[in-house]
Tab-separated table of C-alpha atoms in Angstrom:
chain	number	residue	atom	x	y	z
H	1	MET	CA	28.656	3.759	49.427
H	2	ASP	CA	26.345	3.825	46.481
H	3	ASP	CA	25.069	0.288	45.250
H	4	ILE	CA	26.129	1.305	41.357
H	5	VAL	CA	28.468	4.028	40.165
H	6	ILE	CA	28.483	5.117	36.747
H	7	SER	CA	32.056	6.619	36.154
H	8	GLY	CA	32.998	9.317	33.751
H	9	ALA	CA	30.118	9.421	31.335
H	10	ARG	CA	29.086	12.178	29.344
H	11	VAL	CA	25.779	13.012	31.224
H	12	VAL	CA	23.191	14.697	28.787
H	13	ASP	CA	19.775	15.889	30.643
H	14	PRO	CA	17.554	18.014	28.338
H	15	GLU	CA	15.509	19.339	31.499
H	16	THR	CA	18.374	20.933	33.267
H	17	GLY	CA	20.466	21.574	30.256
H	18	THR	CA	23.293	19.352	31.677
H	19	ASP	CA	25.919	18.176	29.066
H	20	GLU	CA	29.192	17.227	30.926
H	21	ILE	CA	31.361	14.477	32.330
H	22	VAL	CA	30.421	13.408	35.853
H	23	TYR	CA	29.939	10.503	38.165
H	24	VAL	CA	26.403	9.190	39.125
H	25	GLY	CA	25.639	7.044	42.212
H	26	ILE	CA	22.697	4.933	42.436
H	27	ARG	CA	21.280	3.691	45.688
H	28	ASP	CA	18.009	1.637	46.133
H	29	ALA	CA	17.242	2.048	42.458
H	30	VAL	CA	17.308	5.923	42.714
H	31	ILE	CA	20.054	8.419	41.614
H	32	SER	CA	21.477	9.241	44.842
H	33	SER	CA	24.582	11.441	43.910
H	34	ILE	CA	26.052	13.278	40.978
H	35	SER	CA	29.532	14.566	41.286
H	36	ARG	CA	32.497	15.932	39.122
H	37	ASN	CA	34.687	13.624	41.473
H	38	SER	CA	35.060	10.171	41.698
H	39	LEU	CA	32.407	8.051	43.674
H	40	SER	CA	32.728	4.655	45.230
H	41	GLY	CA	30.100	1.894	44.773
H	42	ALA	CA	29.795	-1.837	45.242
H	43	TYR	CA	29.389	-2.176	41.433
H	44	GLU	CA	30.806	0.344	38.821
H	45	ILE	CA	29.972	0.924	35.372
H	46	ASP	CA	32.959	2.549	33.168
H	47	GLY	CA	30.984	5.205	31.241
H	48	ARG	CA	33.990	6.803	29.726
H	49	SER	CA	33.607	7.811	25.894
H	50	LEU	CA	29.774	6.920	26.338
H	51	VAL	CA	26.707	9.187	26.814
H	52	LEU	CA	24.426	8.609	29.827
H	53	ALA	CA	20.900	9.973	29.346
H	54	PRO	CA	17.265	9.458	30.764
H	55	GLY	CA	15.532	6.262	29.574
H	56	PHE	CA	13.886	7.078	26.119
H	57	ILE	CA	10.121	7.194	25.933
H	58	ASP	CA	8.326	5.653	22.819
H	59	ILE	CA	4.990	7.520	23.117
H	60	HIS	CA	3.657	5.563	19.915
H	61	THR	CA	3.769	1.940	19.899
H	62	HIS	CA	1.456	-0.998	18.861
H	63	GLU	CA	2.684	-3.296	21.600
H	64	ASP	CA	-0.956	-4.467	21.726
H	65	MET	CA	-1.400	-5.581	17.800
H	66	GLY	CA	-0.027	-8.919	17.897
H	67	THR	CA	-1.594	-12.740	18.122
H	68	ASP	CA	-1.535	-13.972	21.930
H	69	SER	CA	-3.423	-12.557	24.886
H	70	LEU	CA	-0.745	-10.080	25.826
H	71	ARG	CA	-0.226	-9.215	21.991
H	72	LEU	CA	3.683	-9.954	21.988
H	73	PRO	CA	4.785	-7.578	24.801
H	74	GLU	CA	7.878	-9.401	25.518
H	75	GLN	CA	9.318	-9.216	22.057
H	76	THR	CA	8.283	-5.484	21.725
H	77	SER	CA	9.785	-4.503	25.140
H	78	LEU	CA	13.174	-6.172	24.265
H	79	CYS	CA	13.233	-4.578	20.752
H	80	GLY	CA	12.568	-1.230	22.532
H	81	LEU	CA	15.196	-1.810	25.360
H	82	ARG	CA	17.854	-2.705	23.238
H	83	THR	CA	17.566	0.695	21.652
H	84	GLY	CA	17.112	2.691	24.695
H	85	ASN	CA	13.554	2.794	25.352
H	86	THR	CA	12.380	2.099	28.961
H	87	LEU	CA	8.748	3.135	28.753
H	88	LEU	CA	6.366	2.192	25.943
H	89	VAL	CA	2.847	3.660	25.024
H	90	GLY	CA	0.451	1.429	23.246
H	91	GLY	CA	-2.994	1.519	22.140
H	92	ASN	CA	-2.367	4.181	19.414
H	93	CYS	CA	-4.290	5.053	16.059
H	94	GLY	CA	-7.658	4.002	17.693
H	95	TYR	CA	-6.711	0.300	18.374
H	96	SER	CA	-5.996	-0.885	21.941
H	97	ASN	CA	-6.898	-3.803	24.351
H	98	TYR	CA	-10.090	-3.584	26.162
H	99	PRO	CA	-11.105	-3.684	28.990
H	100	VAL	CA	-8.004	-1.645	30.024
H	101	ASP	CA	-7.836	-2.924	33.668
H	102	ALA	CA	-7.681	-6.557	32.687
H	103	TYR	CA	-4.925	-5.721	30.266
H	104	LEU	CA	-2.773	-3.678	32.601
H	105	ARG	CA	-3.069	-6.415	35.161
H	106	ALA	CA	-1.742	-8.931	32.597
H	107	VAL	CA	1.007	-6.749	31.777
H	108	GLU	CA	1.944	-6.366	35.367
H	109	ARG	CA	1.963	-10.295	35.753
H	110	ALA	CA	4.112	-10.362	32.512
H	111	ASN	CA	7.024	-8.576	34.782
H	112	LEU	CA	8.215	-6.930	31.491
H	113	PRO	CA	11.725	-5.371	31.459
H	114	VAL	CA	10.216	-1.855	30.578
H	115	THR	CA	7.351	0.236	31.946
H	116	THR	CA	4.063	-0.169	29.678
H	117	MET	CA	1.212	2.393	29.352
H	118	THR	CA	-1.743	2.437	27.181
H	119	LEU	CA	-4.160	4.705	25.487
H	120	VAL	CA	-7.732	3.349	24.988
H	121	GLY	CA	-8.730	3.159	21.262
H	122	SER	CA	-11.708	4.818	19.874
H	123	SER	CA	-12.168	2.039	17.419
H	124	MET	CA	-12.444	-0.329	20.206
H	125	LEU	CA	-15.164	1.931	21.707
H	126	ARG	CA	-17.159	2.019	18.315
H	127	HIS	CA	-16.917	-1.702	18.176
H	128	ARG	CA	-18.478	-1.930	21.658
H	129	VAL	CA	-21.562	0.200	20.548
H	130	GLY	CA	-21.976	-1.676	17.250
H	131	LEU	CA	-20.462	0.656	14.796
H	132	ASP	CA	-18.296	-0.317	11.703
H	133	ASN	CA	-15.457	1.755	10.355
H	134	TYR	CA	-17.743	3.830	7.992
H	135	GLU	CA	-20.961	4.464	10.155
H	136	LYS	CA	-21.630	7.733	11.885
H	137	ALA	CA	-22.416	7.447	15.553
H	138	THR	CA	-25.683	8.717	16.967
H	139	LEU	CA	-25.840	11.085	19.757
H	140	ALA	CA	-26.584	7.920	22.212
H	141	GLN	CA	-23.775	6.013	20.716
H	142	ILE	CA	-21.466	8.974	21.420
H	143	ALA	CA	-22.703	9.258	24.881
H	144	ARG	CA	-22.244	5.569	25.522
H	145	MET	CA	-18.556	5.666	23.946
H	146	ARG	CA	-17.708	8.602	26.392
H	147	GLU	CA	-18.882	6.391	29.198
H	148	LEU	CA	-16.812	3.628	28.166
H	149	ALA	CA	-13.948	5.874	27.702
H	150	VAL	CA	-14.240	7.398	31.170
H	151	ASP	CA	-14.142	3.858	32.753
H	152	ALA	CA	-11.009	3.185	30.707
H	153	LEU	CA	-9.327	6.311	31.555
H	154	ASP	CA	-10.298	5.691	35.410
H	155	GLN	CA	-8.938	2.262	34.923
H	156	GLY	CA	-5.352	3.538	34.035
H	157	ALA	CA	-5.481	4.530	30.261
H	158	VAL	CA	-3.138	7.553	29.746
H	159	GLY	CA	-5.558	8.984	27.138
H	160	VAL	CA	-7.850	8.410	24.154
H	161	SER	CA	-6.431	7.437	20.677
H	162	PHE	CA	-8.212	7.818	17.308
H	163	GLY	CA	-7.170	6.489	13.910
H	164	VAL	CA	-9.627	8.640	12.081
H	165	GLN	CA	-8.327	7.691	8.603
H	166	TYR	CA	-9.024	4.048	9.452
H	167	THR	CA	-12.861	4.761	10.739
H	168	PRO	CA	-14.016	7.503	8.291
H	169	GLY	CA	-17.317	7.416	10.079
H	170	THR	CA	-15.668	9.263	12.877
H	171	THR	CA	-17.283	12.745	13.279
H	172	PHE	CA	-15.844	16.014	14.919
H	173	ASN	CA	-18.459	15.753	17.430
H	174	GLU	CA	-17.454	11.891	18.347
H	175	MET	CA	-13.812	12.978	18.614
H	176	SER	CA	-14.439	16.085	20.698
H	177	ALA	CA	-16.626	14.179	23.079
H	178	LEU	CA	-14.132	11.648	23.760
H	179	ALA	CA	-11.045	13.963	23.760
H	180	SER	CA	-12.811	16.009	26.353
H	181	ALA	CA	-13.365	13.008	28.734
H	182	ALA	CA	-9.436	12.596	28.714
H	183	GLY	CA	-9.048	16.521	29.228
H	184	GLU	CA	-11.243	16.350	32.276
H	185	ARG	CA	-8.900	13.746	33.679
H	186	ASN	CA	-5.706	15.800	32.968
H	187	LYS	CA	-4.852	13.276	30.242
H	188	PHE	CA	-4.452	13.450	26.528
H	189	PHE	CA	-5.816	12.431	23.120
H	190	ALA	CA	-3.658	11.405	20.219
H	191	VAL	CA	-4.869	11.156	16.607
H	192	HIS	CA	-3.889	9.491	13.311
H	193	ILE	CA	-5.442	12.252	11.117
H	194	ARG	CA	-8.146	11.914	8.665
H	195	TYR	CA	-6.276	12.542	5.404
H	196	ASP	CA	-2.530	11.700	4.494
H	197	THR	CA	-2.357	12.988	0.924
H	198	PRO	CA	-0.745	16.411	0.324
H	199	ASN	CA	-3.766	18.037	-1.042
H	200	ARG	CA	-5.923	17.338	2.250
H	201	ALA	CA	-3.309	17.012	4.876
H	202	LEU	CA	-3.780	20.670	6.337
H	203	GLU	CA	-7.482	20.334	6.253
H	204	ALA	CA	-7.031	17.260	8.653
H	205	VAL	CA	-4.596	19.006	10.799
H	206	GLU	CA	-6.985	21.978	11.299
H	207	GLU	CA	-9.595	19.726	12.356
H	208	VAL	CA	-7.601	18.007	15.355
H	209	ILE	CA	-6.316	21.529	16.275
H	210	ALA	CA	-9.857	22.944	16.640
H	211	ALA	CA	-10.706	19.644	18.716
H	212	ALA	CA	-7.883	20.494	21.013
H	213	GLN	CA	-8.853	24.106	21.178
H	214	ILE	CA	-12.598	23.492	21.811
H	215	THR	CA	-12.086	20.741	24.458
H	216	GLY	CA	-8.932	22.194	26.077
H	217	THR	CA	-7.351	18.850	25.840
H	218	PRO	CA	-3.684	18.064	25.271
H	219	LEU	CA	-3.099	16.601	21.944
H	220	GLU	CA	-0.625	14.288	20.216
H	221	ILE	CA	-0.495	14.293	16.484
H	222	ALA	CA	0.839	10.793	15.212
H	223	HIS	CA	3.529	9.960	12.888
H	224	PHE	CA	3.480	13.692	11.888
H	225	PRO	CA	5.343	13.559	8.653
H	226	ALA	CA	3.918	10.359	7.543
H	227	ASN	CA	0.596	12.203	7.114
H	228	VAL	CA	1.504	15.813	6.709
H	229	TYR	CA	4.038	15.856	3.612
H	230	GLY	CA	4.493	17.534	0.260
H	231	ARG	CA	3.638	20.986	-0.927
H	232	ASN	CA	5.614	22.376	2.164
H	233	ASN	CA	2.870	21.010	4.425
H	234	ILE	CA	5.434	20.145	7.322
H	235	GLN	CA	6.073	24.022	7.558
H	236	LYS	CA	2.500	25.245	7.132
H	237	ALA	CA	1.251	22.641	9.655
H	238	GLY	CA	4.029	23.671	11.845
H	239	GLU	CA	3.168	27.146	11.898
H	240	LEU	CA	-0.472	26.400	12.420
H	241	ILE	CA	0.307	24.211	15.352
H	242	MET	CA	2.867	26.786	17.045
H	243	GLU	CA	0.362	29.600	16.637
H	244	ALA	CA	-2.403	27.412	18.483
H	245	ASN	CA	0.073	26.619	21.319
H	246	ARG	CA	0.925	30.390	21.684
H	247	ASN	CA	-2.945	30.999	22.084
H	248	GLY	CA	-3.117	28.330	24.832
H	249	ALA	CA	-3.243	25.082	22.986
H	250	ASP	CA	-0.987	22.228	24.266
H	251	ILE	CA	-0.094	20.252	21.015
H	252	SER	CA	2.837	17.952	20.151
H	253	ALA	CA	3.514	15.194	17.628
H	254	ASP	CA	5.775	12.471	17.060
H	255	ALA	CA	7.664	10.999	14.013
H	256	TYR	CA	9.448	7.778	13.164
H	257	PRO	CA	12.879	8.306	11.281
H	258	PHE	CA	12.111	5.973	8.418
H	259	ASP	CA	10.501	6.875	4.948
H	260	THR	CA	8.471	3.667	4.848
H	261	TRP	CA	4.713	3.270	6.200
H	262	ALA	CA	3.315	0.155	7.322
H	263	THR	CA	-0.563	-0.634	7.355
H	264	SER	CA	-2.903	-3.347	6.426
H	265	ILE	CA	-4.005	-3.880	2.838
H	266	LYS	CA	-7.749	-3.781	3.522
H	267	SER	CA	-7.678	-0.485	5.419
H	268	ALA	CA	-9.625	2.707	4.414
H	269	VAL	CA	-6.053	4.097	3.608
H	270	PHE	CA	-6.167	2.701	0.108
H	271	ASP	CA	-9.909	3.455	-0.528
H	272	ASN	CA	-9.370	6.254	-2.912
H	273	GLY	CA	-6.349	4.481	-5.035
H	274	PHE	CA	-2.614	5.827	-5.237
H	275	GLU	CA	-3.041	8.805	-7.365
H	276	ASP	CA	-2.439	11.191	-4.354
H	277	PHE	CA	0.155	9.125	-2.627
H	278	ASN	CA	4.111	9.552	-2.784
H	279	PHE	CA	4.472	5.955	-3.634
H	280	ARG	CA	2.822	3.161	-6.077
H	281	ILE	CA	1.421	-0.152	-5.725
H	282	THR	CA	4.738	-1.554	-6.894
H	283	ASP	CA	6.281	-0.025	-3.684
H	284	LEU	CA	4.161	-2.064	-1.384
H	285	GLU	CA	6.061	-4.826	0.366
H	286	ILE	CA	4.182	-7.771	1.698
H	287	LEU	CA	4.723	-8.384	5.471
H	288	SER	CA	2.486	-11.218	6.380
H	289	GLY	CA	1.081	-14.407	5.058
H	290	GLU	CA	2.244	-16.744	2.325
H	291	MET	CA	3.391	-13.988	0.125
H	292	ALA	CA	5.613	-12.142	2.771
H	293	GLY	CA	8.702	-10.553	1.364
H	294	GLU	CA	7.062	-10.125	-2.342
H	295	TYR	CA	6.184	-6.671	-3.815
H	296	CYS	CA	2.741	-5.912	-4.933
H	297	THR	CA	1.553	-5.802	-8.787
H	298	GLU	CA	-1.997	-4.374	-9.316
H	299	THR	CA	-3.317	-7.993	-9.743
H	300	LEU	CA	-1.800	-9.199	-6.272
H	301	PHE	CA	-3.051	-5.970	-4.484
H	302	GLU	CA	-6.559	-6.561	-5.744
H	303	LYS	CA	-6.412	-10.177	-4.664
H	304	LEU	CA	-5.172	-9.345	-1.140
H	305	ARG	CA	-7.447	-6.353	-0.850
H	306	HIS	CA	-10.532	-8.687	-1.445
H	307	SER	CA	-9.297	-11.658	0.396
H	308	ASP	CA	-10.986	-12.784	3.611
H	309	GLN	CA	-7.833	-12.383	5.663
H	310	ASP	CA	-6.043	-8.972	6.062
H	311	THR	CA	-2.463	-8.652	4.943
H	312	GLN	CA	0.286	-6.069	6.670
H	313	VAL	CA	2.279	-4.179	4.052
H	314	ALA	CA	5.216	-1.749	3.977
H	315	CYS	CA	4.869	1.065	1.741
H	316	HIS	CA	8.162	2.194	0.612
H	317	ASN	CA	9.007	5.932	-0.491
H	318	ALA	CA	6.023	6.940	1.277
H	319	ILE	CA	7.634	10.124	2.947
H	320	PRO	CA	10.108	12.404	1.407
H	321	SER	CA	13.236	12.417	3.459
H	322	THR	CA	13.317	16.283	3.674
H	323	ASP	CA	9.937	16.299	5.143
H	324	ILE	CA	11.301	13.986	7.909
H	325	GLU	CA	14.166	16.319	8.677
H	326	SER	CA	11.547	19.302	8.596
H	327	ALA	CA	9.470	17.671	11.061
H	328	TYR	CA	12.307	16.986	13.386
H	329	ARG	CA	13.313	20.468	13.456
H	330	LEU	CA	9.993	21.733	14.801
H	331	PRO	CA	10.122	22.180	18.553
H	332	PHE	CA	6.982	20.242	19.376
H	333	VAL	CA	7.855	17.008	17.586
H	334	CYS	CA	9.290	13.881	19.503
H	335	VAL	CA	10.506	10.522	18.394
H	336	GLY	CA	8.077	7.710	18.258
H	337	SER	CA	8.583	4.260	16.544
H	338	ASP	CA	4.872	3.160	15.462
H	339	SER	CA	6.160	-0.166	16.298
H	340	ILE	CA	4.036	-3.179	15.197
H	341	ILE	CA	5.419	-6.692	15.577
H	342	SER	CA	3.729	-10.056	14.510
H	343	VAL	CA	4.603	-13.794	14.436
H	344	GLU	CA	4.521	-15.480	11.117
H	345	ASN	CA	5.210	-19.287	11.129
H	346	GLY	CA	7.166	-18.890	14.301
H	347	HIS	CA	9.083	-15.982	13.225
H	348	VAL	CA	8.924	-12.405	14.682
H	349	MET	CA	8.427	-10.049	12.090
H	350	GLY	CA	7.823	-6.289	11.735
H	351	HIS	CA	8.914	-2.736	10.346
H	352	PRO	CA	12.641	-1.912	11.176
H	353	ARG	CA	11.242	0.842	13.014
H	354	SER	CA	9.841	-1.523	15.655
H	355	ALA	CA	13.552	-2.265	16.514
H	356	ALA	CA	15.733	0.663	15.772
H	357	SER	CA	14.010	4.112	15.784
H	358	PRO	CA	15.828	5.987	18.427
H	359	ALA	CA	19.297	4.341	17.036
H	360	ARG	CA	18.382	5.507	13.502
H	361	PHE	CA	17.396	8.648	14.859
H	362	LEU	CA	20.762	9.436	16.745
H	363	GLN	CA	22.752	8.142	13.965
H	364	GLU	CA	21.299	9.495	10.884
H	365	PHE	CA	19.816	12.912	12.170
H	366	ILE	CA	21.887	13.949	14.983
H	367	ARG	CA	25.479	12.400	14.585
H	368	GLY	CA	25.327	12.144	10.627
H	369	LYS	CA	23.402	15.206	9.332
H	370	LYS	CA	23.740	17.153	12.643
H	371	LEU	CA	20.309	18.353	12.359
H	372	LEU	CA	19.984	19.248	15.973
H	373	SER	CA	22.375	19.033	18.894
H	374	LEU	CA	22.692	15.783	20.853
H	375	ASN	CA	20.991	17.548	23.726
H	376	GLU	CA	18.077	18.630	21.668
H	377	GLY	CA	18.059	15.073	20.078
H	378	ILE	CA	17.787	13.443	23.616
H	379	LYS	CA	15.115	15.872	24.366
H	380	LYS	CA	12.855	14.568	21.630
H	381	LEU	CA	13.495	10.993	23.078
H	382	THR	CA	12.961	11.949	26.675
H	383	LEU	CA	11.578	15.298	27.936
H	384	ILE	CA	9.136	16.007	25.320
H	385	PRO	CA	7.129	12.713	25.631
H	386	ALA	CA	7.443	12.652	29.428
H	387	GLN	CA	5.931	16.183	29.412
H	388	ARG	CA	3.028	15.010	27.356
H	389	LEU	CA	2.587	12.019	29.750
H	390	ARG	CA	2.851	14.599	32.703
H	391	LEU	CA	5.663	12.416	34.332
H	392	GLU	CA	7.601	13.938	37.014
């Protein structure tokens, strides 16, 4: 007899193509039997009218961007778990905890309700060798960053991440050197690309494709439609990536199902003003500090931009909804939340994508707009990120 039986659920498994009503038995925390006939177990879960799928994988989180020593992992984990995520990957966009082994030991001690993995962020490596966001690394500094990246990868990091738009000083040579360190260890690199304006997005996509091709390292492009929007850029970039994959590259991307960015007001994102964005200053909602909940004016933006303390903002209307749909239609795009949670005056705060990305994706794009079949939708939540992480 099994420990647990899940009875009569519609089982959707994109790896095998399964989509049928079956009974699933679990023994010693492992699936032990799958049957079209009834099974008996010590504990039974009635799965009738429900869908049973593999646990969702959120390949793009910022679990490590909080305020305490573990950077709010419990709150982030619970937000993810309530919407189906059983594995979170932090350390994205160039920002991570360091050293990695100490961080992973702390996560293990925290006994979180989900599995947590991390990338090592290039911004942290740049900081370690004395570089600011705008400085270009010397050959010696690149060599030292590569040594630090190798140590982090050997300690358990699943890859190297870059936030090139946040660190404009990052050169192609720096990116390639660190990416190759990941590739040599059968791991991947993830990139928030250099430009997110329609007139330069394809240039930025071509840069990371070239790095993937030259190094032979698998690539994950971060929050794809948030950077590659307008001017039919999603379709054009999709063609470039699929052509590269046909020629031997291994490139995937993630996308969150919201049209609103979140970033910091002092970041390099705003260095060139708002002329080329899909939004305006007045679309910026303040997420942290005394002004939380208010929207920016030009005067308030300049005041916060030049303040000693940074401020988190949500950039509404940043991504055309049609571009989000176009991205999800591409076979190499999975769902990632880009979640960031913080604490303000004792209150846990963040973008809705931190707590609801899989739910919104399934409700709006799968059940509502029927953009894809349920099997294809669950593939974007499970199999595609699992393959990127090389999970069995």
